[in-house]
Amino acid sequence: MNKTKILSFLKIFCLVIFSVLAIEINYFHREFLWDKLILLYIHNYSNSWLNKLAPILTNFGGLKLILFFSFFISLFLFIKKQKRLLTYLITSIFTSAIVNFIIKIFFQRPRPNLWESFYTQPSDFSFPSGHAMGSISLALTLLIIFWGSRWTLLLTILALFYILTIAWTRLYLGVHYPSDILGGWLLGIFWTTLITLLLNPRKF
């Protein structure tokens, strides 16, 4: 199975699972027991040190820092005259943010409110998580850009750590359900693979 077929399968798989999850949440108003259990389990291990750390770490999955980081990668690609990869990076990151914004408005899922939080609740909606989608979109985009280089293994490890850390911060702060995170991941993978197939940055 070549890379194009793998990406096509991954795109369809993530879209189907995301659609099922979205229908359960939006149309059937499903409240998943595991959503609350996981949140309460994480909250049970909260402490003053993590209360200071989580708000700092979560910013690295926010749109501002993702765009800030993407700017420097774009500058690097521009200097290296990698116009194809530069176009891919800009398109992937910007359209991912736009798609998340639109989908959130469409579903309008309220954020969790299971405990009195020290962290100010964001004013926008909960599903799918913008931080989860943004972090996985950035990570996958960079992996595809630098795939096959000597940095591939290191980038893969850092990408996994980054994605999981951002997800943990959103759950720890109580601003997302686990299903929001899952939805963000699925939509992020779907969208990034779609853009990859359309623009073919690595000429798969």
JSON list of C-alpha atoms in Angstrom, two decimals:
[
{"chain": "A", "resi": 1, "resn": "MET", "atom": "CA", "xyz": [0.00, 0.00, 0.00]},
{"chain": "A", "resi": 2, "resn": "ASN", "atom": "CA", "xyz": [1.57, 3.32, -1.08]},
{"chain": "A", "resi": 3, "resn": "LYS", "atom": "CA", "xyz": [1.55, 6.53, 0.93]},
{"chain": "A", "resi": 4, "resn": "THR", "atom": "CA", "xyz": [-1.35, 8.05, -1.01]},
{"chain": "A", "resi": 5, "resn": "LYS", "atom": "CA", "xyz": [-3.60, 5.08, -0.25]},
{"chain": "A", "resi": 6, "resn": "ILE", "atom": "CA", "xyz": [-2.60, 5.12, 3.41]},
{"chain": "A", "resi": 7, "resn": "LEU", "atom": "CA", "xyz": [-3.41, 8.83, 3.70]},
{"chain": "A", "resi": 8, "resn": "SER", "atom": "CA", "xyz": [-6.71, 8.34, 1.84]},
{"chain": "A", "resi": 9, "resn": "PHE", "atom": "CA", "xyz": [-7.72, 5.53, 4.19]},
{"chain": "A", "resi": 10, "resn": "LEU", "atom": "CA", "xyz": [-6.70, 7.57, 7.24]},
{"chain": "A", "resi": 11, "resn": "LYS", "atom": "CA", "xyz": [-8.67, 10.56, 5.98]},
{"chain": "A", "resi": 12, "resn": "ILE", "atom": "CA", "xyz": [-11.87, 8.54, 5.47]},
{"chain": "A", "resi": 13, "resn": "PHE", "atom": "CA", "xyz": [-11.47, 6.62, 8.73]},
{"chain": "A", "resi": 14, "resn": "CYS", "atom": "CA", "xyz": [-11.07, 9.78, 10.81]},
{"chain": "A", "resi": 15, "resn": "LEU", "atom": "CA", "xyz": [-13.96, 11.51, 9.06]},
{"chain": "A", "resi": 16, "resn": "VAL", "atom": "CA", "xyz": [-16.30, 8.57, 9.71]},
{"chain": "A", "resi": 17, "resn": "ILE", "atom": "CA", "xyz": [-15.38, 8.29, 13.40]},
{"chain": "A", "resi": 18, "resn": "PHE", "atom": "CA", "xyz": [-15.61, 12.06, 13.85]},
{"chain": "A", "resi": 19, "resn": "SER", "atom": "CA", "xyz": [-19.03, 12.11, 12.17]},
{"chain": "A", "resi": 20, "resn": "VAL", "atom": "CA", "xyz": [-20.34, 9.35, 14.44]},
{"chain": "A", "resi": 21, "resn": "LEU", "atom": "CA", "xyz": [-19.02, 11.17, 17.51]},
{"chain": "A", "resi": 22, "resn": "ALA", "atom": "CA", "xyz": [-20.45, 14.50, 16.35]},
{"chain": "A", "resi": 23, "resn": "ILE", "atom": "CA", "xyz": [-23.88, 12.99, 15.65]},
{"chain": "A", "resi": 24, "resn": "GLU", "atom": "CA", "xyz": [-23.96, 11.37, 19.09]},
{"chain": "A", "resi": 25, "resn": "ILE", "atom": "CA", "xyz": [-23.09, 14.67, 20.76]},
{"chain": "A", "resi": 26, "resn": "ASN", "atom": "CA", "xyz": [-25.10, 17.11, 18.66]},
{"chain": "A", "resi": 27, "resn": "TYR", "atom": "CA", "xyz": [-28.20, 15.27, 17.50]},
{"chain": "A", "resi": 28, "resn": "PHE", "atom": "CA", "xyz": [-28.69, 12.69, 20.24]},
{"chain": "A", "resi": 29, "resn": "HIS", "atom": "CA", "xyz": [-27.25, 14.96, 22.95]},
{"chain": "A", "resi": 30, "resn": "ARG", "atom": "CA", "xyz": [-25.30, 12.00, 24.28]},
{"chain": "A", "resi": 31, "resn": "GLU", "atom": "CA", "xyz": [-23.52, 12.46, 27.57]},
{"chain": "A", "resi": 32, "resn": "PHE", "atom": "CA", "xyz": [-20.70, 9.96, 27.76]},
{"chain": "A", "resi": 33, "resn": "LEU", "atom": "CA", "xyz": [-20.01, 8.52, 31.20]},
{"chain": "A", "resi": 34, "resn": "TRP", "atom": "CA", "xyz": [-16.32, 8.20, 30.35]},
{"chain": "A", "resi": 35, "resn": "ASP", "atom": "CA", "xyz": [-16.16, 11.93, 29.68]},
{"chain": "A", "resi": 36, "resn": "LYS", "atom": "CA", "xyz": [-16.96, 12.76, 33.30]},
{"chain": "A", "resi": 37, "resn": "LEU", "atom": "CA", "xyz": [-15.04, 9.85, 34.80]},
{"chain": "A", "resi": 38, "resn": "ILE", "atom": "CA", "xyz": [-11.79, 10.81, 33.05]},
{"chain": "A", "resi": 39, "resn": "LEU", "atom": "CA", "xyz": [-12.16, 14.49, 33.94]},
{"chain": "A", "resi": 40, "resn": "LEU", "atom": "CA", "xyz": [-12.87, 13.73, 37.59]},
{"chain": "A", "resi": 41, "resn": "TYR", "atom": "CA", "xyz": [-10.00, 11.24, 37.73]},
{"chain": "A", "resi": 42, "resn": "ILE", "atom": "CA", "xyz": [-7.55, 13.85, 36.42]},
{"chain": "A", "resi": 43, "resn": "HIS", "atom": "CA", "xyz": [-8.98, 16.51, 38.73]},
{"chain": "A", "resi": 44, "resn": "ASN", "atom": "CA", "xyz": [-8.49, 14.16, 41.69]},
{"chain": "A", "resi": 45, "resn": "TYR", "atom": "CA", "xyz": [-4.72, 14.54, 41.23]},
{"chain": "A", "resi": 46, "resn": "SER", "atom": "CA", "xyz": [-4.69, 18.32, 40.99]},
{"chain": "A", "resi": 47, "resn": "ASN", "atom": "CA", "xyz": [-2.29, 20.30, 43.14]},
{"chain": "A", "resi": 48, "resn": "SER", "atom": "CA", "xyz": [-0.93, 23.82, 43.47]},
{"chain": "A", "resi": 49, "resn": "TRP", "atom": "CA", "xyz": [2.17, 23.10, 41.36]},
{"chain": "A", "resi": 50, "resn": "LEU", "atom": "CA", "xyz": [0.16, 21.69, 38.45]},
{"chain": "A", "resi": 51, "resn": "ASN", "atom": "CA", "xyz": [-2.30, 24.56, 38.82]},
{"chain": "A", "resi": 52, "resn": "LYS", "atom": "CA", "xyz": [0.56, 26.89, 37.89]},
{"chain": "A", "resi": 53, "resn": "LEU", "atom": "CA", "xyz": [2.08, 24.66, 35.21]},
{"chain": "A", "resi": 54, "resn": "ALA", "atom": "CA", "xyz": [-1.04, 23.72, 33.21]},
{"chain": "A", "resi": 55, "resn": "PRO", "atom": "CA", "xyz": [-2.09, 27.29, 32.25]},
{"chain": "A", "resi": 56, "resn": "ILE", "atom": "CA", "xyz": [1.44, 27.96, 30.95]},
{"chain": "A", "resi": 57, "resn": "LEU", "atom": "CA", "xyz": [1.72, 24.76, 28.93]},
{"chain": "A", "resi": 58, "resn": "THR", "atom": "CA", "xyz": [-1.76, 25.04, 27.45]},
{"chain": "A", "resi": 59, "resn": "ASN", "atom": "CA", "xyz": [-0.78, 28.27, 25.68]},
{"chain": "A", "resi": 60, "resn": "PHE", "atom": "CA", "xyz": [1.53, 26.29, 23.39]},
{"chain": "A", "resi": 61, "resn": "GLY", "atom": "CA", "xyz": [-1.56, 24.71, 21.83]},
{"chain": "A", "resi": 62, "resn": "GLY", "atom": "CA", "xyz": [-3.33, 28.02, 21.33]},
{"chain": "A", "resi": 63, "resn": "LEU", "atom": "CA", "xyz": [-3.73, 29.67, 17.96]},
{"chain": "A", "resi": 64, "resn": "LYS", "atom": "CA", "xyz": [-1.42, 32.61, 18.71]},
{"chain": "A", "resi": 65, "resn": "LEU", "atom": "CA", "xyz": [1.62, 30.50, 19.55]},
{"chain": "A", "resi": 66, "resn": "ILE", "atom": "CA", "xyz": [0.90, 28.02, 16.76]},
{"chain": "A", "resi": 67, "resn": "LEU", "atom": "CA", "xyz": [0.85, 30.90, 14.26]},
{"chain": "A", "resi": 68, "resn": "PHE", "atom": "CA", "xyz": [3.94, 32.40, 15.88]},
{"chain": "A", "resi": 69, "resn": "PHE", "atom": "CA", "xyz": [5.84, 29.14, 15.56]},
{"chain": "A", "resi": 70, "resn": "SER", "atom": "CA", "xyz": [4.53, 28.56, 12.03]},
{"chain": "A", "resi": 71, "resn": "PHE", "atom": "CA", "xyz": [5.85, 31.98, 11.03]},
{"chain": "A", "resi": 72, "resn": "PHE", "atom": "CA", "xyz": [9.43, 30.98, 11.82]},
{"chain": "A", "resi": 73, "resn": "ILE", "atom": "CA", "xyz": [9.08, 27.64, 10.04]},
{"chain": "A", "resi": 74, "resn": "SER", "atom": "CA", "xyz": [7.64, 29.54, 7.06]},
{"chain": "A", "resi": 75, "resn": "LEU", "atom": "CA", "xyz": [10.61, 31.90, 7.15]},
{"chain": "A", "resi": 76, "resn": "PHE", "atom": "CA", "xyz": [12.98, 28.93, 7.16]},
{"chain": "A", "resi": 77, "resn": "LEU", "atom": "CA", "xyz": [11.20, 27.35, 4.17]},
{"chain": "A", "resi": 78, "resn": "PHE", "atom": "CA", "xyz": [11.21, 30.69, 2.35]},
{"chain": "A", "resi": 79, "resn": "ILE", "atom": "CA", "xyz": [14.96, 31.08, 2.83]},
{"chain": "A", "resi": 80, "resn": "LYS", "atom": "CA", "xyz": [15.46, 27.51, 1.62]},
{"chain": "A", "resi": 81, "resn": "LYS", "atom": "CA", "xyz": [13.26, 28.34, -1.41]},
{"chain": "A", "resi": 82, "resn": "GLN", "atom": "CA", "xyz": [10.88, 25.49, -0.59]},
{"chain": "A", "resi": 83, "resn": "LYS", "atom": "CA", "xyz": [7.81, 27.17, -2.09]},
{"chain": "A", "resi": 84, "resn": "ARG", "atom": "CA", "xyz": [5.78, 23.97, -2.31]},
{"chain": "A", "resi": 85, "resn": "LEU", "atom": "CA", "xyz": [6.32, 23.14, 1.37]},
{"chain": "A", "resi": 86, "resn": "LEU", "atom": "CA", "xyz": [5.79, 26.78, 2.35]},
{"chain": "A", "resi": 87, "resn": "THR", "atom": "CA", "xyz": [2.42, 26.85, 0.59]},
{"chain": "A", "resi": 88, "resn": "TYR", "atom": "CA", "xyz": [1.50, 23.57, 2.24]},
{"chain": "A", "resi": 89, "resn": "LEU", "atom": "CA", "xyz": [2.39, 24.79, 5.74]},
{"chain": "A", "resi": 90, "resn": "ILE", "atom": "CA", "xyz": [0.47, 28.06, 5.43]},
{"chain": "A", "resi": 91, "resn": "THR", "atom": "CA", "xyz": [-2.57, 26.39, 3.89]},
{"chain": "A", "resi": 92, "resn": "SER", "atom": "CA", "xyz": [-2.68, 23.56, 6.41]},
{"chain": "A", "resi": 93, "resn": "ILE", "atom": "CA", "xyz": [-2.35, 25.69, 9.55]},
{"chain": "A", "resi": 94, "resn": "PHE", "atom": "CA", "xyz": [-4.64, 28.55, 8.53]},
{"chain": "A", "resi": 95, "resn": "THR", "atom": "CA", "xyz": [-7.43, 26.42, 7.09]},
{"chain": "A", "resi": 96, "resn": "SER", "atom": "CA", "xyz": [-7.31, 24.11, 10.10]},
{"chain": "A", "resi": 97, "resn": "ALA", "atom": "CA", "xyz": [-8.01, 27.07, 12.40]},
{"chain": "A", "resi": 98, "resn": "ILE", "atom": "CA", "xyz": [-10.85, 28.27, 10.16]},
{"chain": "A", "resi": 99, "resn": "VAL", "atom": "CA", "xyz": [-12.46, 24.82, 9.99]},
{"chain": "A", "resi": 100, "resn": "ASN", "atom": "CA", "xyz": [-12.33, 24.45, 13.77]},
{"chain": "A", "resi": 101, "resn": "PHE", "atom": "CA", "xyz": [-13.93, 27.87, 14.24]},
{"chain": "A", "resi": 102, "resn": "ILE", "atom": "CA", "xyz": [-16.79, 27.00, 11.87]},
{"chain": "A", "resi": 103, "resn": "ILE", "atom": "CA", "xyz": [-17.41, 23.54, 13.33]},
{"chain": "A", "resi": 104, "resn": "LYS", "atom": "CA", "xyz": [-17.50, 24.90, 16.88]},
{"chain": "A", "resi": 105, "resn": "ILE", "atom": "CA", "xyz": [-20.15, 27.45, 15.94]},
{"chain": "A", "resi": 106, "resn": "PHE", "atom": "CA", "xyz": [-22.16, 24.74, 14.20]},
{"chain": "A", "resi": 107, "resn": "PHE", "atom": "CA", "xyz": [-22.24, 22.34, 17.16]},
{"chain": "A", "resi": 108, "resn": "GLN", "atom": "CA", "xyz": [-22.23, 24.91, 20.00]},
{"chain": "A", "resi": 109, "resn": "ARG", "atom": "CA", "xyz": [-21.42, 22.39, 22.71]},
{"chain": "A", "resi": 110, "resn": "PRO", "atom": "CA", "xyz": [-21.15, 24.00, 26.17]},
{"chain": "A", "resi": 111, "resn": "ARG", "atom": "CA", "xyz": [-17.92, 23.55, 28.06]},
{"chain": "A", "resi": 112, "resn": "PRO", "atom": "CA", "xyz": [-17.80, 21.22, 31.08]},
{"chain": "A", "resi": 113, "resn": "ASN", "atom": "CA", "xyz": [-18.64, 22.59, 34.49]},
{"chain": "A", "resi": 114, "resn": "LEU", "atom": "CA", "xyz": [-17.86, 19.78, 36.92]},
{"chain": "A", "resi": 115, "resn": "TRP", "atom": "CA", "xyz": [-16.00, 21.78, 39.56]},
{"chain": "A", "resi": 116, "resn": "GLU", "atom": "CA", "xyz": [-15.21, 25.35, 40.53]},
{"chain": "A", "resi": 117, "resn": "SER", "atom": "CA", "xyz": [-12.12, 26.07, 38.50]},
{"chain": "A", "resi": 118, "resn": "PHE", "atom": "CA", "xyz": [-9.30, 28.52, 39.20]},
{"chain": "A", "resi": 119, "resn": "TYR", "atom": "CA", "xyz": [-8.91, 28.88, 35.43]},
{"chain": "A", "resi": 120, "resn": "THR", "atom": "CA", "xyz": [-11.09, 31.27, 33.46]},
{"chain": "A", "resi": 121, "resn": "GLN", "atom": "CA", "xyz": [-13.37, 29.39, 31.08]},
{"chain": "A", "resi": 122, "resn": "PRO", "atom": "CA", "xyz": [-12.93, 30.33, 27.40]},
{"chain": "A", "resi": 123, "resn": "SER", "atom": "CA", "xyz": [-15.90, 32.15, 25.91]},
{"chain": "A", "resi": 124, "resn": "ASP", "atom": "CA", "xyz": [-16.22, 29.98, 22.81]},
{"chain": "A", "resi": 125, "resn": "PHE", "atom": "CA", "xyz": [-17.69, 26.49, 22.46]},
{"chain": "A", "resi": 126, "resn": "SER", "atom": "CA", "xyz": [-16.20, 23.15, 23.41]},
{"chain": "A", "resi": 127, "resn": "PHE", "atom": "CA", "xyz": [-16.46, 20.69, 20.50]},
{"chain": "A", "resi": 128, "resn": "PRO", "atom": "CA", "xyz": [-14.11, 19.99, 18.88]},
{"chain": "A", "resi": 129, "resn": "SER", "atom": "CA", "xyz": [-11.16, 21.19, 20.93]},
{"chain": "A", "resi": 130, "resn": "GLY", "atom": "CA", "xyz": [-9.27, 23.91, 19.08]},
{"chain": "A", "resi": 131, "resn": "HIS", "atom": "CA", "xyz": [-6.10, 23.20, 21.05]},
{"chain": "A", "resi": 132, "resn": "ALA", "atom": "CA", "xyz": [-6.27, 19.48, 20.25]},
{"chain": "A", "resi": 133, "resn": "MET", "atom": "CA", "xyz": [-6.96, 20.10, 16.57]},
{"chain": "A", "resi": 134, "resn": "GLY", "atom": "CA", "xyz": [-4.37, 22.86, 16.31]},
{"chain": "A", "resi": 135, "resn": "SER", "atom": "CA", "xyz": [-1.62, 20.89, 18.03]},
{"chain": "A", "resi": 136, "resn": "ILE", "atom": "CA", "xyz": [-2.13, 17.72, 15.99]},
{"chain": "A", "resi": 137, "resn": "SER", "atom": "CA", "xyz": [-2.46, 19.70, 12.74]},
{"chain": "A", "resi": 138, "resn": "LEU", "atom": "CA", "xyz": [0.81, 21.52, 13.44]},
{"chain": "A", "resi": 139, "resn": "ALA", "atom": "CA", "xyz": [2.59, 18.33, 14.47]},
{"chain": "A", "resi": 140, "resn": "LEU", "atom": "CA", "xyz": [1.44, 16.33, 11.44]},
{"chain": "A", "resi": 141, "resn": "THR", "atom": "CA", "xyz": [2.18, 19.17, 9.04]},
{"chain": "A", "resi": 142, "resn": "LEU", "atom": "CA", "xyz": [5.73, 19.51, 10.33]},
{"chain": "A", "resi": 143, "resn": "LEU", "atom": "CA", "xyz": [6.25, 15.74, 10.28]},
{"chain": "A", "resi": 144, "resn": "ILE", "atom": "CA", "xyz": [5.23, 15.63, 6.64]},
{"chain": "A", "resi": 145, "resn": "ILE", "atom": "CA", "xyz": [7.45, 18.61, 5.78]},
{"chain": "A", "resi": 146, "resn": "PHE", "atom": "CA", "xyz": [10.52, 17.10, 7.43]},
{"chain": "A", "resi": 147, "resn": "TRP", "atom": "CA", "xyz": [9.72, 13.43, 6.78]},
{"chain": "A", "resi": 148, "resn": "GLY", "atom": "CA", "xyz": [12.74, 11.43, 5.65]},
{"chain": "A", "resi": 149, "resn": "SER", "atom": "CA", "xyz": [15.24, 13.83, 7.16]},
{"chain": "A", "resi": 150, "resn": "ARG", "atom": "CA", "xyz": [17.59, 12.96, 10.01]},
{"chain": "A", "resi": 151, "resn": "TRP", "atom": "CA", "xyz": [15.16, 14.72, 12.34]},
{"chain": "A", "resi": 152, "resn": "THR", "atom": "CA", "xyz": [12.21, 12.42, 11.62]},
{"chain": "A", "resi": 153, "resn": "LEU", "atom": "CA", "xyz": [12.48, 10.20, 14.72]},
{"chain": "A", "resi": 154, "resn": "LEU", "atom": "CA", "xyz": [13.13, 13.11, 17.08]},
{"chain": "A", "resi": 155, "resn": "LEU", "atom": "CA", "xyz": [10.27, 15.12, 15.58]},
{"chain": "A", "resi": 156, "resn": "THR", "atom": "CA", "xyz": [7.92, 12.14, 15.93]},
{"chain": "A", "resi": 157, "resn": "ILE", "atom": "CA", "xyz": [8.73, 11.76, 19.63]},
{"chain": "A", "resi": 158, "resn": "LEU", "atom": "CA", "xyz": [8.41, 15.50, 20.25]},
{"chain": "A", "resi": 159, "resn": "ALA", "atom": "CA", "xyz": [5.15, 15.62, 18.29]},
{"chain": "A", "resi": 160, "resn": "LEU", "atom": "CA", "xyz": [3.57, 12.86, 20.39]},
{"chain": "A", "resi": 161, "resn": "PHE", "atom": "CA", "xyz": [4.73, 14.51, 23.61]},
{"chain": "A", "resi": 162, "resn": "TYR", "atom": "CA", "xyz": [3.41, 17.89, 22.44]},
{"chain": "A", "resi": 163, "resn": "ILE", "atom": "CA", "xyz": [0.01, 16.55, 21.37]},
{"chain": "A", "resi": 164, "resn": "LEU", "atom": "CA", "xyz": [-0.53, 14.57, 24.59]},
{"chain": "A", "resi": 165, "resn": "THR", "atom": "CA", "xyz": [0.69, 17.40, 26.82]},
{"chain": "A", "resi": 166, "resn": "ILE", "atom": "CA", "xyz": [-1.69, 19.92, 25.26]},
{"chain": "A", "resi": 167, "resn": "ALA", "atom": "CA", "xyz": [-4.56, 17.44, 25.60]},
{"chain": "A", "resi": 168, "resn": "TRP", "atom": "CA", "xyz": [-3.74, 16.86, 29.25]},
{"chain": "A", "resi": 169, "resn": "THR", "atom": "CA", "xyz": [-3.71, 20.59, 30.01]},
{"chain": "A", "resi": 170, "resn": "ARG", "atom": "CA", "xyz": [-7.18, 21.07, 28.51]},
{"chain": "A", "resi": 171, "resn": "LEU", "atom": "CA", "xyz": [-8.57, 18.22, 30.60]},
{"chain": "A", "resi": 172, "resn": "TYR", "atom": "CA", "xyz": [-6.73, 19.27, 33.75]},
{"chain": "A", "resi": 173, "resn": "LEU", "atom": "CA", "xyz": [-8.06, 22.81, 33.43]},
{"chain": "A", "resi": 174, "resn": "GLY", "atom": "CA", "xyz": [-11.57, 21.42, 32.97]},
{"chain": "A", "resi": 175, "resn": "VAL", "atom": "CA", "xyz": [-12.24, 23.34, 29.76]},
{"chain": "A", "resi": 176, "resn": "HIS", "atom": "CA", "xyz": [-12.85, 20.30, 27.56]},
{"chain": "A", "resi": 177, "resn": "TYR", "atom": "CA", "xyz": [-14.40, 16.87, 27.74]},
{"chain": "A", "resi": 178, "resn": "PRO", "atom": "CA", "xyz": [-12.23, 13.97, 26.54]},
{"chain": "A", "resi": 179, "resn": "SER", "atom": "CA", "xyz": [-14.65, 13.61, 23.62]},
{"chain": "A", "resi": 180, "resn": "ASP", "atom": "CA", "xyz": [-13.80, 17.21, 22.64]},
{"chain": "A", "resi": 181, "resn": "ILE", "atom": "CA", "xyz": [-10.14, 16.24, 22.55]},
{"chain": "A", "resi": 182, "resn": "LEU", "atom": "CA", "xyz": [-10.88, 13.10, 20.55]},
{"chain": "A", "resi": 183, "resn": "GLY", "atom": "CA", "xyz": [-12.99, 15.13, 18.13]},
{"chain": "A", "resi": 184, "resn": "GLY", "atom": "CA", "xyz": [-10.19, 17.67, 17.72]},
{"chain": "A", "resi": 185, "resn": "TRP", "atom": "CA", "xyz": [-7.66, 14.95, 17.01]},
{"chain": "A", "resi": 186, "resn": "LEU", "atom": "CA", "xyz": [-9.89, 13.19, 14.48]},
{"chain": "A", "resi": 187, "resn": "LEU", "atom": "CA", "xyz": [-10.81, 16.39, 12.66]},
{"chain": "A", "resi": 188, "resn": "GLY", "atom": "CA", "xyz": [-7.20, 17.56, 12.72]},
{"chain": "A", "resi": 189, "resn": "ILE", "atom": "CA", "xyz": [-5.93, 14.31, 11.20]},
{"chain": "A", "resi": 190, "resn": "PHE", "atom": "CA", "xyz": [-8.69, 14.34, 8.60]},
{"chain": "A", "resi": 191, "resn": "TRP", "atom": "CA", "xyz": [-8.05, 17.92, 7.56]},
{"chain": "A", "resi": 192, "resn": "THR", "atom": "CA", "xyz": [-4.26, 17.64, 7.49]},
{"chain": "A", "resi": 193, "resn": "THR", "atom": "CA", "xyz": [-4.36, 14.47, 5.39]},
{"chain": "A", "resi": 194, "resn": "LEU", "atom": "CA", "xyz": [-6.90, 16.11, 3.06]},
{"chain": "A", "resi": 195, "resn": "ILE", "atom": "CA", "xyz": [-4.64, 19.13, 2.52]},
{"chain": "A", "resi": 196, "resn": "THR", "atom": "CA", "xyz": [-1.66, 16.82, 2.10]},
{"chain": "A", "resi": 197, "resn": "LEU", "atom": "CA", "xyz": [-3.42, 14.84, -0.62]},
{"chain": "A", "resi": 198, "resn": "LEU", "atom": "CA", "xyz": [-4.62, 18.00, -2.38]},
{"chain": "A", "resi": 199, "resn": "LEU", "atom": "CA", "xyz": [-1.29, 19.85, -2.36]},
{"chain": "A", "resi": 200, "resn": "ASN", "atom": "CA", "xyz": [0.99, 16.81, -2.43]},
{"chain": "A", "resi": 201, "resn": "PRO", "atom": "CA", "xyz": [3.91, 18.65, -0.78]},
{"chain": "A", "resi": 202, "resn": "ARG", "atom": "CA", "xyz": [6.23, 15.65, -0.79]},
{"chain": "A", "resi": 203, "resn": "LYS", "atom": "CA", "xyz": [5.06, 14.37, -4.19]},
{"chain": "A", "resi": 204, "resn": "PHE", "atom": "CA", "xyz": [3.71, 11.10, -2.82]}
]
